[in-house]
Coordinates of N, CA and C and ligand atoms in Angstrom, one line a residue:
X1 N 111.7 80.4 84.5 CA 111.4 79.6 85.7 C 111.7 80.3 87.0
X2 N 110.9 80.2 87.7 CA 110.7 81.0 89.0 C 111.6 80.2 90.0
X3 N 111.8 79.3 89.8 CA 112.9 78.0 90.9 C 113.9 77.7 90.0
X4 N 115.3 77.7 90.9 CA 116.5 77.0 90.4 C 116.4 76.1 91.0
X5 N 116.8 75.2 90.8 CA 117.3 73.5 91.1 C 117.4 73.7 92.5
X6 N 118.5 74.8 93.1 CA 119.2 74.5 94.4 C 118.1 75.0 95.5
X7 N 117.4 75.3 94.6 CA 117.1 76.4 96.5 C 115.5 75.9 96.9
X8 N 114.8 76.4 98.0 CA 113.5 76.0 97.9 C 112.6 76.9 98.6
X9 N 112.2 77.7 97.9 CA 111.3 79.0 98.5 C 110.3 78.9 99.0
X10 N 109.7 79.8 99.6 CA 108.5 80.0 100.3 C 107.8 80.7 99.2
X11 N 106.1 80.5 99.3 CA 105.6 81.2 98.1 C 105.8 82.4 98.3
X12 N 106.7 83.0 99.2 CA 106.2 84.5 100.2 C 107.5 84.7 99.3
X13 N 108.2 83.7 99.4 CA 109.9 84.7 99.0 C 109.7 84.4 97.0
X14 N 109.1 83.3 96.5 CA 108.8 83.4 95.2 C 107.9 84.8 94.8
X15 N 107.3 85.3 95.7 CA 106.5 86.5 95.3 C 107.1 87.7 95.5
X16 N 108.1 87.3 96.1 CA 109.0 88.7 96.3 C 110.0 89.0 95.2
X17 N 110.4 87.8 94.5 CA 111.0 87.7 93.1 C 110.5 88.1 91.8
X18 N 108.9 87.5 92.3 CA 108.4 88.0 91.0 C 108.3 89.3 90.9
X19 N 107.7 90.2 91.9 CA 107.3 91.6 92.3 C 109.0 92.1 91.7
X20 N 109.7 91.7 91.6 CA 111.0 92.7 91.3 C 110.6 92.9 90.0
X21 N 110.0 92.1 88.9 CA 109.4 92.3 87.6 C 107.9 92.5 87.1
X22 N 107.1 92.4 87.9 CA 105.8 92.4 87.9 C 105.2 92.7 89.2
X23 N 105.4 94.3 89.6 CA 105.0 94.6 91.5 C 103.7 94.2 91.6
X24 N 102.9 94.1 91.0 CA 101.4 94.3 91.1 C 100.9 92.7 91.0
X25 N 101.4 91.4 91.3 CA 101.3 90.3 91.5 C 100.9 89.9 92.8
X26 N 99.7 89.2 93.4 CA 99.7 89.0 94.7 C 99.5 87.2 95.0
X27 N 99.6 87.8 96.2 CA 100.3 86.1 96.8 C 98.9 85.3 96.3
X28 N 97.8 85.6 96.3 CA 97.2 84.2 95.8 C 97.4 83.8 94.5
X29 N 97.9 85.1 93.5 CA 98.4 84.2 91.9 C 99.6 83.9 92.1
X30 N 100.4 84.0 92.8 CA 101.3 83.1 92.8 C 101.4 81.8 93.4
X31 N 100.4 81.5 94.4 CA 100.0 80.0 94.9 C 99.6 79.3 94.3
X32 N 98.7 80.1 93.2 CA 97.8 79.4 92.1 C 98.6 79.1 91.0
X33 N 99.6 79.5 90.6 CA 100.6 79.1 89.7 C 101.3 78.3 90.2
X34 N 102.1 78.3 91.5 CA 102.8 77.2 92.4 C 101.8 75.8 92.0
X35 N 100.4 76.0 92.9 CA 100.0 74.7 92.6 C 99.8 74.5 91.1
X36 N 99.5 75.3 90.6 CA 99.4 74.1 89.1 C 100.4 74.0 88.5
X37 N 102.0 74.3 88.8 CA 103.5 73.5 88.6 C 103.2 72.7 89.1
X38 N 102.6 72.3 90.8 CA 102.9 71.1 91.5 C 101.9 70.0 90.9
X39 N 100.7 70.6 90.6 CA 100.3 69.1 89.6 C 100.3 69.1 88.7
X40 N 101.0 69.8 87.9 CA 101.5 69.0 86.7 C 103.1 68.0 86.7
X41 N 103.6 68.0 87.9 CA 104.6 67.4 88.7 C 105.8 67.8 88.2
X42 N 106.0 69.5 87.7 CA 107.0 70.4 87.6 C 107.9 70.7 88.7
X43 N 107.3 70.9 90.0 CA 107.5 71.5 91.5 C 107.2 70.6 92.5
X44 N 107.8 70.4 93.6 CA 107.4 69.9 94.7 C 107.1 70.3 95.9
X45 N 106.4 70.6 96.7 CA 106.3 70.6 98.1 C 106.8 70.1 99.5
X46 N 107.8 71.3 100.1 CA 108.6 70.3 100.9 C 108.0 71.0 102.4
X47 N 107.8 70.4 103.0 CA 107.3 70.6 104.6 C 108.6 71.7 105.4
X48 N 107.6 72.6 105.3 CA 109.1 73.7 106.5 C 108.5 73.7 107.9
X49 N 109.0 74.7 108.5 CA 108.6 75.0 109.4 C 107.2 75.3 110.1
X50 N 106.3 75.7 111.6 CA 105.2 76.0 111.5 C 104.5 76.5 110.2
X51 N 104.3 75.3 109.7 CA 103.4 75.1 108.2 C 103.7 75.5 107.4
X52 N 105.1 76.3 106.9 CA 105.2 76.6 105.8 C 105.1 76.0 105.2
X53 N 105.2 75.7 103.7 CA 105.7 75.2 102.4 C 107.0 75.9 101.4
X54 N 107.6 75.0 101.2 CA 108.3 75.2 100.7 C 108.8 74.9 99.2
X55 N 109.2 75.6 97.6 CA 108.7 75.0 96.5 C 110.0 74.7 96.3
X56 N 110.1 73.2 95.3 CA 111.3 72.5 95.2 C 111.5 72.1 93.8
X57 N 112.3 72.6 92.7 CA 112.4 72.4 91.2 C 112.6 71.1 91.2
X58 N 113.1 70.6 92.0 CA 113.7 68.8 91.7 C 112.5 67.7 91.7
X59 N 111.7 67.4 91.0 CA 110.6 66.7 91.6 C 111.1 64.7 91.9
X60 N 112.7 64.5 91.5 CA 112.6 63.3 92.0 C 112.8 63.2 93.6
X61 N 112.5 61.9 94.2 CA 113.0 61.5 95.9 C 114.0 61.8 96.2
X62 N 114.1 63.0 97.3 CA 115.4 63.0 97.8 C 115.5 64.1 99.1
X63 N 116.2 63.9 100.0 CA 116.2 64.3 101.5 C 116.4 65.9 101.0
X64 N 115.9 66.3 102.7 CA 116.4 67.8 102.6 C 116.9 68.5 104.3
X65 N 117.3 69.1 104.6 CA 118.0 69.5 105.7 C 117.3 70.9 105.9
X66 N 116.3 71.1 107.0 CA 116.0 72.2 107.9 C 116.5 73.0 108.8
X67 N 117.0 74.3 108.4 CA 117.1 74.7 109.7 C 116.1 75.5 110.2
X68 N 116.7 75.3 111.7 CA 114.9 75.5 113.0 C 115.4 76.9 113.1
X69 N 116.4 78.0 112.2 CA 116.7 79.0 113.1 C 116.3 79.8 112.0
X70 N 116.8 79.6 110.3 CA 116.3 80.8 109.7 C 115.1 80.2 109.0
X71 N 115.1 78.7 108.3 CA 113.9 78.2 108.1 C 114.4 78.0 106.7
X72 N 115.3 78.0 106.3 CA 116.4 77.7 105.0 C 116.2 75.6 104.7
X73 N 115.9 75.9 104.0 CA 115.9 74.4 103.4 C 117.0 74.0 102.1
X74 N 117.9 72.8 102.9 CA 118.6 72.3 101.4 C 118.5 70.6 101.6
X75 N 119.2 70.6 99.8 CA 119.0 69.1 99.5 C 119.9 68.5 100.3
X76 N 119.4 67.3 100.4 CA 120.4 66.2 101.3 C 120.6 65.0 100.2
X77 N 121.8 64.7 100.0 CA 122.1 63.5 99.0 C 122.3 62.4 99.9
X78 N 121.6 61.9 100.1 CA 121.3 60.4 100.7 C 120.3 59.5 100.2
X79 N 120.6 58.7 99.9 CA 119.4 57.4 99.7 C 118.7 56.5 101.1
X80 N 117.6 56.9 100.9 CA 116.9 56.1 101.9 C 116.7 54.7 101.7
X81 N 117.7 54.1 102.5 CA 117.8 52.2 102.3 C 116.6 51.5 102.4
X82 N 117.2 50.8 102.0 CA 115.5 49.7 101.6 C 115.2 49.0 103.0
X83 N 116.3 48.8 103.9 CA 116.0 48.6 105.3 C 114.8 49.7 105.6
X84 N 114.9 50.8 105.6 CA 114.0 52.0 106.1 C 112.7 52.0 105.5
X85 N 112.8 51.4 103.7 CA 111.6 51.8 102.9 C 110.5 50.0 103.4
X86 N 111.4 49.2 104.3 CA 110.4 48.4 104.0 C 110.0 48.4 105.6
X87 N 110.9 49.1 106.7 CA 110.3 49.6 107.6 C 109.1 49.8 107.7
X88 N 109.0 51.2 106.7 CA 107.9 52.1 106.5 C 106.9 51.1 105.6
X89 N 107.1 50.1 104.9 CA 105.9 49.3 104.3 C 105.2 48.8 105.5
X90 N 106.2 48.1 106.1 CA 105.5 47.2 107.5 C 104.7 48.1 108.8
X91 N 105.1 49.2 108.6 CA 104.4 50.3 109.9 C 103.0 50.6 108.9
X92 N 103.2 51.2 107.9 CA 102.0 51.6 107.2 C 101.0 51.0 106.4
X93 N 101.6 49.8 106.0 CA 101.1 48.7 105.2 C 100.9 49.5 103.6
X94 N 101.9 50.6 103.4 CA 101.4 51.4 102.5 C 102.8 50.5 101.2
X95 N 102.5 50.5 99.9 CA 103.3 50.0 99.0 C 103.9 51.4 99.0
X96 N 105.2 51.1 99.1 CA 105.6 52.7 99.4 C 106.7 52.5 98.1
X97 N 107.2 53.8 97.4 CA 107.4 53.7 96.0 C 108.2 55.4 95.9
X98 N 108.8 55.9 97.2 CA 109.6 56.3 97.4 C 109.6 57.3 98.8
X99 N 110.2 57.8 99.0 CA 110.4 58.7 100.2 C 111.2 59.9 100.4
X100 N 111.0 61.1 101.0 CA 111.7 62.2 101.2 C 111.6 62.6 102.5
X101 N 113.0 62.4 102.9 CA 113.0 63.1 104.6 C 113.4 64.2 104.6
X102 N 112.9 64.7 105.9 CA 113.7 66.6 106.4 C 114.2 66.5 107.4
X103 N 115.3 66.2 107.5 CA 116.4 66.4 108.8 C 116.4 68.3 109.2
X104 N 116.3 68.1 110.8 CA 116.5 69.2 111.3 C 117.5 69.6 112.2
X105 N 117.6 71.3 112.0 CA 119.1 71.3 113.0 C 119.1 72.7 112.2
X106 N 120.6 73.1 112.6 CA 120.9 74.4 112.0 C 122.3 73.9 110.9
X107 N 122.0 75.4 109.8 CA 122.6 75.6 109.2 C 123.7 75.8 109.2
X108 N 124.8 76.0 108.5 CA 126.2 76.1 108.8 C 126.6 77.7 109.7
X109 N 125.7 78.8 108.9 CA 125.9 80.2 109.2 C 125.2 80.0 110.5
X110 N 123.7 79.4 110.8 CA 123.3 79.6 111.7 C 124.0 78.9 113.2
X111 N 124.8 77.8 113.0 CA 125.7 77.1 113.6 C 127.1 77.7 114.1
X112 N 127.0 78.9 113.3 CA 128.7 79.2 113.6 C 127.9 80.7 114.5
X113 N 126.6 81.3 114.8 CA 126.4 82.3 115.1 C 125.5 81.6 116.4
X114 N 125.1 80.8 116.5 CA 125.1 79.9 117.5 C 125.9 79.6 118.2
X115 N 127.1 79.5 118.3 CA 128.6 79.4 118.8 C 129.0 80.4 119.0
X116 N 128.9 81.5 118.4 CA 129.7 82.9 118.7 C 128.6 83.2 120.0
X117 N 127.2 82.9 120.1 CA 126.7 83.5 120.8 C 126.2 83.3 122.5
X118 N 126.6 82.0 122.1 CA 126.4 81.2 123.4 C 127.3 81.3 124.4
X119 N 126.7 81.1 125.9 CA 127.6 81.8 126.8 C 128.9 80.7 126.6
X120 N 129.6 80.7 127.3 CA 130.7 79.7 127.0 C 131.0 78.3 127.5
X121 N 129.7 78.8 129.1 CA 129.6 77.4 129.9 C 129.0 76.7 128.9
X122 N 128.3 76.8 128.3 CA 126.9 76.0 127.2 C 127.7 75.4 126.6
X123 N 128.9 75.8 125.9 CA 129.5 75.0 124.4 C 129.8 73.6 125.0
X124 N 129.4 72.7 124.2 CA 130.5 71.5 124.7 C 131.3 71.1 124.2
Ligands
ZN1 ZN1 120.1 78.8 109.4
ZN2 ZN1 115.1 69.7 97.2

């Protein structure tokens, strides 16, 4: 399996994985394998940054946490309340039957290097 549970690659960094065992692999067979995990509903697709994608072993509903600095994606263990999911029925009129958010911000590393770097008036 090209995905562990935890992490959620770019096809660019899955291809970089693979190339450690097969150099001669190029990024369109590995998109073309990506998508046919994702419809056979092996993998999921999570929205990164200026358009990335991002590939997700977990295929049930569940949040994930962006960061805007290295572009690192992780899971978020939260449930999205039924206050929110019927929100989104009444805005969309869509039967909605689950949901995945991406909260944004920085990462812990990028957060603590963000702090070391900022001038000192800035911190608050
Ligand atoms: Zn980061
Ligand atoms: Zn995930």
């Amino acid at each position: 399996m090209l995905l562990r549970k935890e992490d959620h690659p770019t096809a660019e960094q899955v291809l970089a994985r693979v190339r450690r065992r097969l150099p001669h692999v190029s990024l369109g067979t590995v998109y073309r394998n990506l998508d046919k995990l994702v419809r056979c509903g092996r993998v999921t697709r999570v929205p990164g940054g200026e358009g990335r994608m991002h590939f997700d072993a977990r295929t049930d509903h569940h949040c994930h946490a962006r960061c805007a600095k290295c572009g690192r994606v992780v899971d978020v263990e939260l449930e999205v309340g039924q206050e929110m999911t019927e929100q989104a029925r009444q805005c969309s009129g869509f039967r909605v039957t689950g949901a995945s958010l991406v909260f944004e911000g920085l990462c812990p590393d990028c957060a603590a290097e963000d702090w070391k770097t900022s001038k000192p008036k800035e911190r608050g």
